[in-house]
Short mmCIF file of C-alpha atoms in Angstrom, two decimals:
data_model
loop_
_atom_site.label_atom_id
_atom_site.label_comp_id
_atom_site.label_asym_id
_atom_site.label_seq_id
_atom_site.Cartn_x
_atom_site.Cartn_y
_atom_site.Cartn_z
CA UNK A 11 -123.37 131.47 -9.23
CA UNK A 12 -126.12 134.12 -9.86
CA UNK A 13 -129.23 132.20 -8.87
CA UNK A 14 -127.48 131.28 -5.55
CA UNK A 15 -126.26 134.99 -5.20
CA UNK A 16 -129.80 136.09 -5.60
CA UNK A 17 -131.32 133.66 -3.19
CA UNK A 18 -128.95 134.19 -0.41
CA UNK A 19 -126.40 137.08 -1.50
CA UNK A 20 -122.67 136.12 -1.57
CA UNK A 21 -120.68 134.04 0.92
CA UNK A 22 -119.39 136.06 3.74
CA UNK A 23 -117.16 135.73 6.12
CA UNK A 24 -116.91 114.46 -22.92
CA UNK A 25 -113.50 115.15 -24.34
CA UNK A 26 -109.62 113.31 -24.44
CA UNK A 27 -107.74 114.97 -21.27
CA UNK A 28 -105.17 117.30 -22.37
CA UNK A 29 -102.18 118.68 -20.36
CA UNK A 30 -103.33 121.02 -17.51
CA UNK A 31 -102.46 124.78 -17.33
CA UNK A 32 -99.13 125.29 -16.71
CA UNK A 33 -103.70 134.95 3.84
CA UNK A 34 -104.04 133.85 7.33
CA UNK A 35 -101.98 131.99 10.28
CA UNK A 36 -104.48 128.91 9.16
CA UNK A 37 -103.06 129.32 5.75
CA UNK A 38 -99.42 129.51 7.04
CA UNK A 39 -99.84 126.55 8.73
CA UNK A 40 -101.49 124.77 5.62
CA UNK A 41 -98.42 126.00 3.81
CA UNK A 42 -96.12 124.14 5.84
CA UNK A 43 -98.29 121.26 6.09
CA UNK A 44 -98.47 120.85 2.16
CA UNK A 45 -94.56 120.81 2.25
CA UNK A 46 -94.13 118.32 4.86
CA UNK A 47 -96.89 115.94 3.55
CA UNK A 48 -95.62 115.96 -0.19
CA UNK A 49 -91.98 115.65 0.33
CA UNK A 50 -92.05 111.73 1.10
CA UNK A 51 -94.31 111.41 -1.87
CA UNK A 52 -92.24 112.82 -4.37
CA UNK A 53 -90.40 109.84 -5.60
CA UNK A 54 -93.66 107.62 -5.81
CA UNK A 55 -95.28 110.48 -7.10
CA UNK A 56 -94.22 110.63 -10.93
CA UNK A 57 -139.31 112.20 -20.21
CA UNK A 58 -137.09 108.86 -19.47
CA UNK A 59 -138.05 105.93 -17.06
CA UNK A 60 -136.04 105.06 -14.07
CA UNK A 61 -133.12 102.49 -14.31
CA UNK A 62 -133.96 98.82 -14.89
CA UNK A 63 -132.72 96.83 -11.86
CA UNK A 64 -132.18 93.74 -14.05
CA UNK A 65 -129.58 95.67 -16.46
CA UNK A 66 -126.17 96.23 -14.70
CA UNK A 67 -124.55 99.49 -15.43
CA UNK A 68 -121.01 99.92 -16.21
CA UNK A 69 -119.47 102.92 -15.97
CA UNK A 70 -116.68 105.21 -14.55
CA UNK A 71 -116.89 105.87 -10.68
CA UNK A 72 -118.66 108.96 -9.75
CA UNK A 73 -116.65 111.82 -7.98
CA UNK A 74 -117.34 114.92 -6.22
CA UNK A 75 -115.74 118.22 -6.54
CA UNK A 76 -116.50 121.74 -5.09
CA UNK A 77 -116.97 125.27 -6.18
CA UNK A 78 -114.66 127.27 -4.02
CA UNK A 79 -112.76 130.64 -2.84
CA UNK A 80 -116.05 132.68 -3.07
CA UNK A 81 -116.06 133.45 0.62
CA UNK A 82 -115.01 136.97 0.51
CA UNK A 83 -116.17 138.92 4.02
CA UNK A 84 -117.67 142.32 3.40
CA UNK A 85 -119.24 141.43 0.04
CA UNK A 86 -121.70 143.67 -1.26
CA UNK A 87 -122.88 143.07 -4.74
CA UNK A 88 -124.15 146.94 -4.90
CA UNK A 89 -120.60 147.85 -3.76
CA UNK A 90 -118.37 147.31 -6.79
CA UNK A 91 -114.92 147.62 -4.91
CA UNK A 92 -115.95 144.52 -2.60
CA UNK A 93 -114.78 142.67 -5.39
CA UNK A 94 -111.38 143.04 -4.32
CA UNK A 95 -111.87 142.37 -0.76
CA UNK A 96 -109.45 139.52 0.92
CA UNK A 97 -110.93 136.16 0.74
CA UNK A 98 -111.89 134.30 3.99
CA UNK A 99 -109.24 131.22 4.25
CA UNK A 100 -109.60 130.44 7.43
CA UNK A 101 -111.23 126.76 6.61
CA UNK A 102 -108.49 125.74 4.20
CA UNK A 103 -106.76 123.64 7.40
CA UNK A 104 -104.53 121.06 7.47
CA UNK A 105 -107.24 118.41 8.17
CA UNK A 106 -109.10 119.82 5.05
CA UNK A 107 -106.16 119.42 2.67
CA UNK A 108 -105.80 115.88 3.96
CA UNK A 109 -109.27 115.03 2.95
CA UNK A 110 -109.20 116.58 -0.38
CA UNK A 111 -105.90 114.80 -1.22
CA UNK A 112 -106.98 111.54 0.08
CA UNK A 113 -110.35 111.38 -1.95
CA UNK A 114 -108.90 113.35 -4.79
CA UNK A 115 -111.39 115.97 -4.37
CA UNK A 116 -111.29 118.70 -7.55
CA UNK A 117 -111.39 122.31 -6.35
CA UNK A 118 -113.28 124.83 -8.84
CA UNK A 119 -111.70 127.76 -7.45
CA UNK A 120 -113.09 131.22 -7.73
CA UNK A 121 -110.55 133.43 -10.03
CA UNK A 122 -111.69 136.91 -10.48
CA UNK A 123 -110.26 138.87 -13.57
CA UNK A 124 -108.55 142.07 -12.88
CA UNK A 125 -108.12 140.86 -9.22
CA UNK A 126 -106.39 137.41 -8.92
CA UNK A 127 -105.30 137.67 -12.30
CA UNK A 128 -104.99 140.07 -15.51
CA UNK A 129 -104.01 143.63 -15.26
CA UNK A 130 -105.12 144.95 -11.76
CA UNK A 131 -106.92 148.65 -12.14
CA UNK A 132 -105.09 151.47 -10.74
CA UNK A 133 -105.60 152.10 -6.99
CA UNK A 134 -106.85 148.25 -6.34
CA UNK A 135 -105.19 146.04 -3.95
CA UNK A 136 -103.05 143.40 -5.27
CA UNK A 137 -104.33 139.72 -3.94
CA UNK A 138 -102.15 136.50 -3.81
CA UNK A 139 -104.59 134.63 -1.57
CA UNK A 140 -105.83 132.56 -4.68
CA UNK A 141 -102.42 132.07 -5.79
CA UNK A 142 -101.30 130.45 -2.41
CA UNK A 143 -104.57 128.14 -2.16
CA UNK A 144 -103.54 127.08 -5.74
CA UNK A 145 -99.86 126.43 -5.02
CA UNK A 146 -100.97 124.53 -1.91
CA UNK A 147 -103.19 122.58 -3.66
CA UNK A 148 -100.49 121.75 -6.56
CA UNK A 149 -97.93 120.52 -4.03
CA UNK A 150 -100.55 118.24 -2.73
CA UNK A 151 -101.74 116.60 -5.97
CA UNK A 152 -105.25 118.16 -5.53
CA UNK A 153 -106.71 119.12 -8.67
CA UNK A 154 -107.86 122.73 -9.11
CA UNK A 155 -109.94 124.35 -11.93
CA UNK A 156 -109.99 127.98 -12.30
CA UNK A 157 -113.56 129.18 -12.39
CA UNK A 158 -113.70 132.46 -14.27
CA UNK A 159 -115.40 135.51 -12.89
CA UNK A 160 -115.27 139.10 -13.76
CA UNK A 161 -116.17 142.48 -12.01
CA UNK A 162 -119.66 142.91 -10.72
CA UNK A 163 -119.84 146.13 -12.98
CA UNK A 164 -119.43 143.76 -15.90
CA UNK A 165 -121.86 141.31 -14.49
CA UNK A 166 -119.71 138.85 -12.68
CA UNK A 167 -121.09 135.66 -14.67
CA UNK A 168 -120.90 134.95 -18.39
CA UNK A 169 -124.14 136.48 -19.72
CA UNK A 170 -124.66 137.73 -23.05
CA UNK A 171 -123.20 141.41 -22.11
CA UNK A 172 -119.92 139.99 -20.82
CA UNK A 173 -119.13 137.61 -23.96
CA UNK A 174 -115.73 139.80 -24.97
CA UNK A 175 -114.98 140.31 -21.45
CA UNK A 176 -114.96 136.46 -20.54
CA UNK A 177 -113.06 135.67 -23.41
CA UNK A 178 -110.57 138.05 -22.58
CA UNK A 179 -110.35 136.73 -19.02
CA UNK A 180 -109.94 133.09 -20.32
CA UNK A 181 -107.03 134.19 -22.28
CA UNK A 182 -105.50 136.15 -19.35
CA UNK A 183 -106.10 133.36 -17.12
CA UNK A 184 -104.37 130.63 -19.28
CA UNK A 185 -101.33 133.10 -19.64
CA UNK A 186 -101.28 133.60 -15.45
CA UNK A 187 -101.00 130.23 -14.90
CA UNK A 188 -98.23 129.63 -17.11
CA UNK A 189 -96.46 132.62 -16.01
CA UNK A 190 -96.97 131.88 -12.15
CA UNK A 191 -96.15 128.27 -12.83
CA UNK A 192 -98.96 126.69 -11.21
CA UNK A 193 -101.41 123.84 -12.60
CA UNK A 194 -105.04 124.09 -13.36
CA UNK A 195 -106.61 121.16 -14.80
CA UNK A 196 -108.72 123.67 -16.93
CA UNK A 197 -111.11 126.28 -16.54
CA UNK A 198 -115.00 126.69 -16.13
CA UNK A 199 -117.24 129.49 -16.96
CA UNK A 200 -120.50 130.20 -15.57
CA UNK A 201 -123.32 131.09 -18.39
CA UNK A 202 -126.40 132.52 -16.49
CA UNK A 203 -128.12 135.78 -15.93
CA UNK A 204 -126.00 138.95 -14.97
CA UNK A 205 -125.41 139.70 -11.38
CA UNK A 206 -128.21 141.59 -9.93
CA UNK A 207 -130.80 140.46 -12.56
CA UNK A 208 -134.10 141.13 -10.84
CA UNK A 209 -135.87 138.27 -8.43
CA UNK A 210 -139.00 138.45 -10.88
CA UNK A 211 -136.87 137.59 -13.95
CA UNK A 212 -134.83 134.80 -12.42
CA UNK A 213 -138.05 133.60 -10.79
CA UNK A 214 -139.54 133.35 -14.36
CA UNK A 215 -137.02 130.71 -15.47
CA UNK A 216 -136.81 128.60 -11.99
CA UNK A 217 -140.20 127.61 -11.88
CA UNK A 218 -141.87 130.41 -10.12
CA UNK A 219 -143.71 132.49 -12.35
CA UNK A 220 -146.92 131.15 -12.06
CA UNK A 221 -149.35 133.62 -13.48
CA UNK A 222 -147.25 136.53 -13.63
CA UNK A 223 -146.76 138.41 -16.74
CA UNK A 224 -144.01 137.83 -18.60
CA UNK A 225 -143.28 141.63 -19.58
CA UNK A 226 -140.48 140.99 -17.48
CA UNK A 227 -138.41 139.71 -20.61
CA UNK A 228 -139.08 142.75 -22.64
CA UNK A 229 -136.18 144.35 -22.23
CA UNK A 230 -133.45 141.54 -22.52
CA UNK A 231 -135.07 139.91 -25.76
CA UNK A 232 -132.68 141.07 -28.66
CA UNK A 233 -132.06 137.97 -31.06
CA UNK A 234 -129.11 139.82 -32.75
CA UNK A 235 -127.39 140.69 -29.66
CA UNK A 236 -127.64 137.06 -28.59
CA UNK A 237 -126.22 135.82 -31.76
CA UNK A 238 -123.60 138.04 -31.20
CA UNK A 239 -122.79 136.76 -27.84
CA UNK A 240 -123.37 133.23 -29.03
CA UNK A 241 -120.32 133.68 -31.64
CA UNK A 242 -117.97 134.89 -28.83
CA UNK A 243 -118.77 132.12 -26.23
CA UNK A 244 -118.37 129.61 -29.25
CA UNK A 245 -115.12 130.73 -30.00
CA UNK A 246 -113.99 130.14 -26.25
CA UNK A 247 -113.73 126.38 -26.38
CA UNK A 248 -112.45 126.25 -29.54
CA UNK A 249 -109.51 128.76 -28.78
CA UNK A 250 -109.04 126.65 -25.78
CA UNK A 251 -108.86 123.47 -27.76
CA UNK A 252 -106.28 125.11 -30.04
CA UNK A 253 -104.19 126.09 -26.93
CA UNK A 254 -104.37 122.45 -25.38
CA UNK A 255 -106.72 123.62 -22.66
CA UNK A 256 -109.84 121.89 -21.44
CA UNK A 257 -113.06 124.47 -20.68
CA UNK A 258 -116.12 123.55 -18.95
CA UNK A 259 -119.38 125.42 -18.52
CA UNK A 260 -121.85 125.62 -15.72
CA UNK A 261 -125.09 127.01 -17.02
CA UNK A 262 -128.69 127.68 -15.62
CA UNK A 263 -130.77 124.02 -16.33
CA UNK A 264 -133.34 126.31 -17.80
CA UNK A 265 -131.11 126.11 -21.18
CA UNK A 266 -132.54 122.48 -21.24
CA UNK A 267 -135.93 123.64 -21.41
CA UNK A 268 -135.26 126.32 -23.72
CA UNK A 269 -133.79 124.06 -26.49
CA UNK A 270 -136.14 121.56 -26.26
CA UNK A 271 -138.56 123.55 -28.83
CA UNK A 272 -135.66 124.06 -31.11
CA UNK A 273 -135.43 127.96 -30.24
CA UNK A 274 -133.51 130.08 -27.87
CA UNK A 275 -136.22 132.42 -26.80
CA UNK A 276 -135.82 131.75 -22.87
CA UNK A 277 -132.07 132.01 -22.75
CA UNK A 278 -132.68 135.28 -25.02
CA UNK A 279 -135.32 136.58 -22.30
CA UNK A 280 -132.69 135.82 -19.62
CA UNK A 281 -129.78 137.35 -21.04
CA UNK A 282 -127.35 134.07 -21.26
CA UNK A 283 -126.36 131.81 -24.11
CA UNK A 284 -124.66 128.57 -23.95
CA UNK A 285 -123.68 127.89 -27.75
CA UNK A 286 -122.83 124.04 -28.62
CA UNK A 287 -118.93 123.38 -28.96
CA UNK A 288 -116.07 121.47 -27.59
CA UNK A 289 -117.14 121.92 -24.24
CA UNK A 290 -115.13 119.34 -21.78
CA UNK A 291 -118.04 119.11 -19.29
CA UNK A 292 -121.49 120.97 -19.02
CA UNK A 293 -122.67 121.04 -15.54
CA UNK A 294 -126.25 121.95 -15.37
CA UNK A 295 -127.19 123.61 -12.10
CA UNK A 296 -129.43 121.22 -10.95
CA UNK A 297 -129.80 123.19 -7.41
CA UNK A 298 -132.78 122.29 -5.51
CA UNK A 299 -132.26 124.62 -2.80
CA UNK A 300 -132.26 127.49 -5.46
CA UNK A 301 -135.35 125.97 -7.32
CA UNK A 302 -137.19 125.77 -3.71
CA UNK A 303 -136.38 129.53 -3.00
CA UNK A 304 -137.70 130.97 -6.46
CA UNK A 305 -140.32 128.65 -6.91
CA UNK A 306 -141.62 128.25 -3.23
CA UNK A 307 -141.92 124.47 -3.50
CA UNK A 308 -138.78 121.87 -3.58
CA UNK A 309 -139.13 119.84 -6.58
CA UNK A 310 -137.33 116.77 -4.84
CA UNK A 311 -134.39 114.62 -5.73
CA UNK A 312 -136.46 113.76 -9.16
CA UNK A 313 -135.50 117.18 -10.55
CA UNK A 314 -131.84 115.81 -10.28
CA UNK A 315 -133.11 112.83 -12.71
CA UNK A 316 -134.95 114.93 -14.85
CA UNK A 317 -132.13 117.49 -15.65
CA UNK A 318 -129.59 114.71 -15.67
CA UNK A 319 -131.59 112.80 -18.49
CA UNK A 320 -131.99 115.91 -20.49
CA UNK A 321 -128.42 116.81 -20.34
CA UNK A 322 -127.39 113.52 -21.82
CA UNK A 323 -130.01 113.71 -24.65
CA UNK A 324 -128.90 116.83 -25.67
CA UNK A 325 -125.03 117.03 -24.97
CA UNK A 326 -124.27 113.39 -24.70
CA UNK A 327 -121.49 112.28 -22.28
CA UNK A 328 -120.45 115.78 -21.64
CA UNK A 329 -123.98 116.73 -20.17
CA UNK A 330 -123.57 116.49 -16.32
CA UNK A 331 -124.67 118.10 -13.21
CA UNK A 332 -123.65 120.31 -10.34
CA UNK A 333 -125.82 120.06 -7.20
CA UNK A 334 -126.44 123.05 -4.21
CA UNK A 335 -126.52 124.95 -2.52
CA UNK A 336 -125.34 123.08 0.57
CA UNK A 337 -126.63 124.08 3.91
CA UNK A 338 -129.60 125.61 2.46
CA UNK A 339 -133.17 124.93 2.05
CA UNK A 340 -133.86 121.33 1.31
CA UNK A 341 -130.22 120.62 1.92
CA UNK A 342 -130.20 122.27 5.32
CA UNK A 343 -129.63 118.65 6.41
CA UNK A 344 -126.62 116.61 4.98
CA UNK A 345 -128.93 113.48 4.36
CA UNK A 346 -130.84 114.70 1.47
CA UNK A 347 -127.57 115.96 -0.28
CA UNK A 348 -126.30 112.41 0.32
CA UNK A 349 -128.98 110.86 -1.17
CA UNK A 350 -128.84 113.37 -4.71
CA UNK A 351 -125.26 112.38 -4.57
CA UNK A 352 -126.02 108.55 -4.48
CA UNK A 353 -128.82 109.33 -7.20
CA UNK A 354 -126.47 111.21 -9.45
CA UNK A 355 -124.01 108.02 -9.21
CA UNK A 356 -126.96 105.85 -10.10
CA UNK A 357 -127.75 107.77 -13.16
CA UNK A 358 -123.94 107.63 -14.30
CA UNK A 359 -122.72 111.08 -13.53
CA UNK A 360 -119.12 111.26 -13.76
CA UNK A 361 -118.17 114.48 -11.88
CA UNK A 362 -120.44 116.28 -9.55
CA UNK A 363 -119.35 119.48 -8.38
CA UNK A 364 -121.21 120.88 -5.42
CA UNK A 365 -121.79 124.32 -4.43
CA UNK A 366 -120.00 125.26 -2.35
CA UNK A 367 -116.96 124.03 -0.22
CA UNK A 368 -117.11 126.62 2.41
CA UNK A 369 -120.80 126.27 2.76
CA UNK A 370 -120.52 122.45 3.03
CA UNK A 371 -118.08 122.94 5.86
CA UNK A 372 -119.65 125.32 7.83
CA UNK A 373 -123.24 123.60 7.63
CA UNK A 374 -122.20 120.12 8.18
CA UNK A 375 -119.32 119.99 10.49
CA UNK A 376 -116.11 120.54 8.84
CA UNK A 377 -114.24 117.93 6.72
CA UNK A 378 -115.73 114.94 8.05
CA UNK A 379 -118.82 115.65 5.78
CA UNK A 380 -116.50 115.70 2.75
CA UNK A 381 -115.66 112.16 3.53
CA UNK A 382 -119.20 111.22 3.75
CA UNK A 383 -119.92 113.01 0.51
CA UNK A 384 -116.94 111.13 -1.46
CA UNK A 385 -118.23 107.98 0.12
CA UNK A 386 -121.65 108.59 -1.07
CA UNK A 387 -120.54 108.97 -4.59
CA UNK A 388 -118.99 105.70 -4.68
CA UNK A 389 -122.27 104.10 -3.61
CA UNK A 390 -124.96 104.11 -6.21
CA UNK A 391 -128.37 102.86 -5.54
CA UNK A 392 -128.75 99.06 -6.59
CA UNK A 393 -131.64 96.73 -7.48
CA UNK A 394 -135.15 97.85 -6.97
CA UNK A 395 -133.95 101.13 -5.22
CA UNK A 396 -132.00 102.35 -8.15
CA UNK A 397 -135.09 101.99 -10.41
CA UNK A 398 -137.29 103.73 -7.56
CA UNK A 399 -134.55 106.38 -7.01
CA UNK A 400 -134.39 107.30 -10.83
CA UNK A 401 -137.99 107.15 -11.93
CA UNK A 402 -140.00 110.28 -13.10
CA UNK A 403 -141.67 112.26 -10.56
CA UNK A 404 -144.66 114.38 -10.39
CA UNK A 405 -143.14 117.24 -8.75
CA UNK A 406 -140.37 117.40 -11.26
CA UNK A 407 -142.78 117.38 -14.12
CA UNK A 408 -144.35 120.34 -12.78
CA UNK A 409 -141.51 122.31 -12.06
CA UNK A 410 -140.23 121.89 -15.62
CA UNK A 411 -143.85 122.41 -17.00
CA UNK A 412 -143.65 125.92 -15.23
CA UNK A 413 -140.16 126.75 -16.85
CA UNK A 414 -141.59 125.60 -20.39
CA UNK A 415 -144.35 127.98 -19.80
CA UNK A 416 -142.13 130.76 -19.46
CA UNK A 417 -140.15 129.50 -22.62
CA UNK A 418 -143.37 129.41 -24.64
CA UNK A 419 -144.19 133.30 -23.41
CA UNK A 420 -140.58 134.37 -24.38
CA UNK A 421 -141.08 132.60 -27.85
CA UNK A 422 -144.41 134.13 -28.54
CA UNK A 423 -143.62 137.51 -27.52
CA UNK A 424 -140.05 137.79 -29.40
CA UNK A 425 -141.85 138.96 -32.75
CA UNK A 426 -143.93 141.82 -31.23
CA UNK A 427 -141.06 142.93 -28.79
CA UNK A 428 -138.86 143.34 -31.65
CA UNK A 429 -141.06 144.75 -33.92
CA UNK A 430 -141.54 147.48 -31.69
CA UNK A 431 -137.90 148.43 -32.17
CA UNK A 432 -138.19 148.49 -35.70
CA UNK A 433 -137.89 144.81 -37.16
CA UNK A 434 -140.06 142.07 -36.30
CA UNK A 435 -137.62 138.86 -35.60
CA UNK A 436 -138.28 135.41 -34.74
CA UNK A 437 -136.12 133.46 -31.94
CA UNK A 438 -132.99 132.31 -33.07
CA UNK A 439 -133.04 128.60 -34.04
CA UNK A 440 -131.15 125.65 -31.94
CA UNK A 441 -128.60 124.42 -32.38
CA UNK A 442 -127.24 126.35 -35.12
CA UNK A 443 -129.29 129.61 -35.73
CA UNK A 444 -126.36 131.76 -35.03
CA UNK A 445 -123.79 129.71 -36.59
CA UNK A 446 -124.84 131.24 -40.02
#
């Protein structure tokens, strides 16, 4: 994810369900393990306050998941060919698979267009490491989603300039899954600024701009281009719905601060867009580790509550959260992450993907940590602890005030910036300014 990439570099080393889409010694061992484990099972397998402790909550049990498969040794964002490097799969051990299967933990697996699926460019290697992992997961009944990425040179994530490429990738991945006879629960895209966005630009929308000039937004602000991207991205979940496929999104949480004033200036200045549509779930990146890196201050667990409540207000039950980055910053120790998962469960989050599987395993002692995380999701806070844990916090309010300051600056700057190019334009309106 873009914000995490800027922070650390790449790892080295609400709708009715639909039918899912139809390399190492350790990996080989895992394959054998999967066959042995599944065989005996075939026959059987077929701006709000805290929570009022006096009002019991009824909801689905909260589950965790993991963004996975992005550990590609030798990755260098500035060297496009490293996009095709072999994945590191040594952590996918039989023990890990047992844990994932027992706790029914879904993987949102990194699938790269023109590397793992789609037409491979001439001269590039054919990689089957992702296919092997997915087939093991299918044999064991571990849910897998396809996390759609495009080549580094195209921006990697779902930013404005990659709209057409992302749509092609989504269609290609659906076809690939059916051709390879693998099961994907659905797909996920990652709306956020393109790869290698300057630190200052990202910091401005991550609570870290302070008194800095917002002229850094000038190159990106273009309401006409934003609408073109909007229309293409809006087609993705509608196309998927017609093709019996679930599509979720995992956008930067600044989108929630952006739409609060009824315009889309901050997303335009950042170069990404999240249009409304039939998204299955929208996992806003409430990444305390990333916030702390860009703003210089951890906004604390209150930011989890703040963004979750905003997501629910804006997008109803589809508005959810993803937490991260595991093993970094505030989550250097496991305890704060366990707390925030229990907090998400207390708030009523359905599914909480964590970034990332590989970082979790490396930071917290292997698959045993996943057991603890899965159990934490089953134990929301209760009584006074629930009210206390979900109450608004000054740190979270301050963080979001800084993001909204950036939004106001982008909104105020848009007419002058566009006038200098020939026609003064206002920011596009939310939720239907680009739907005309």
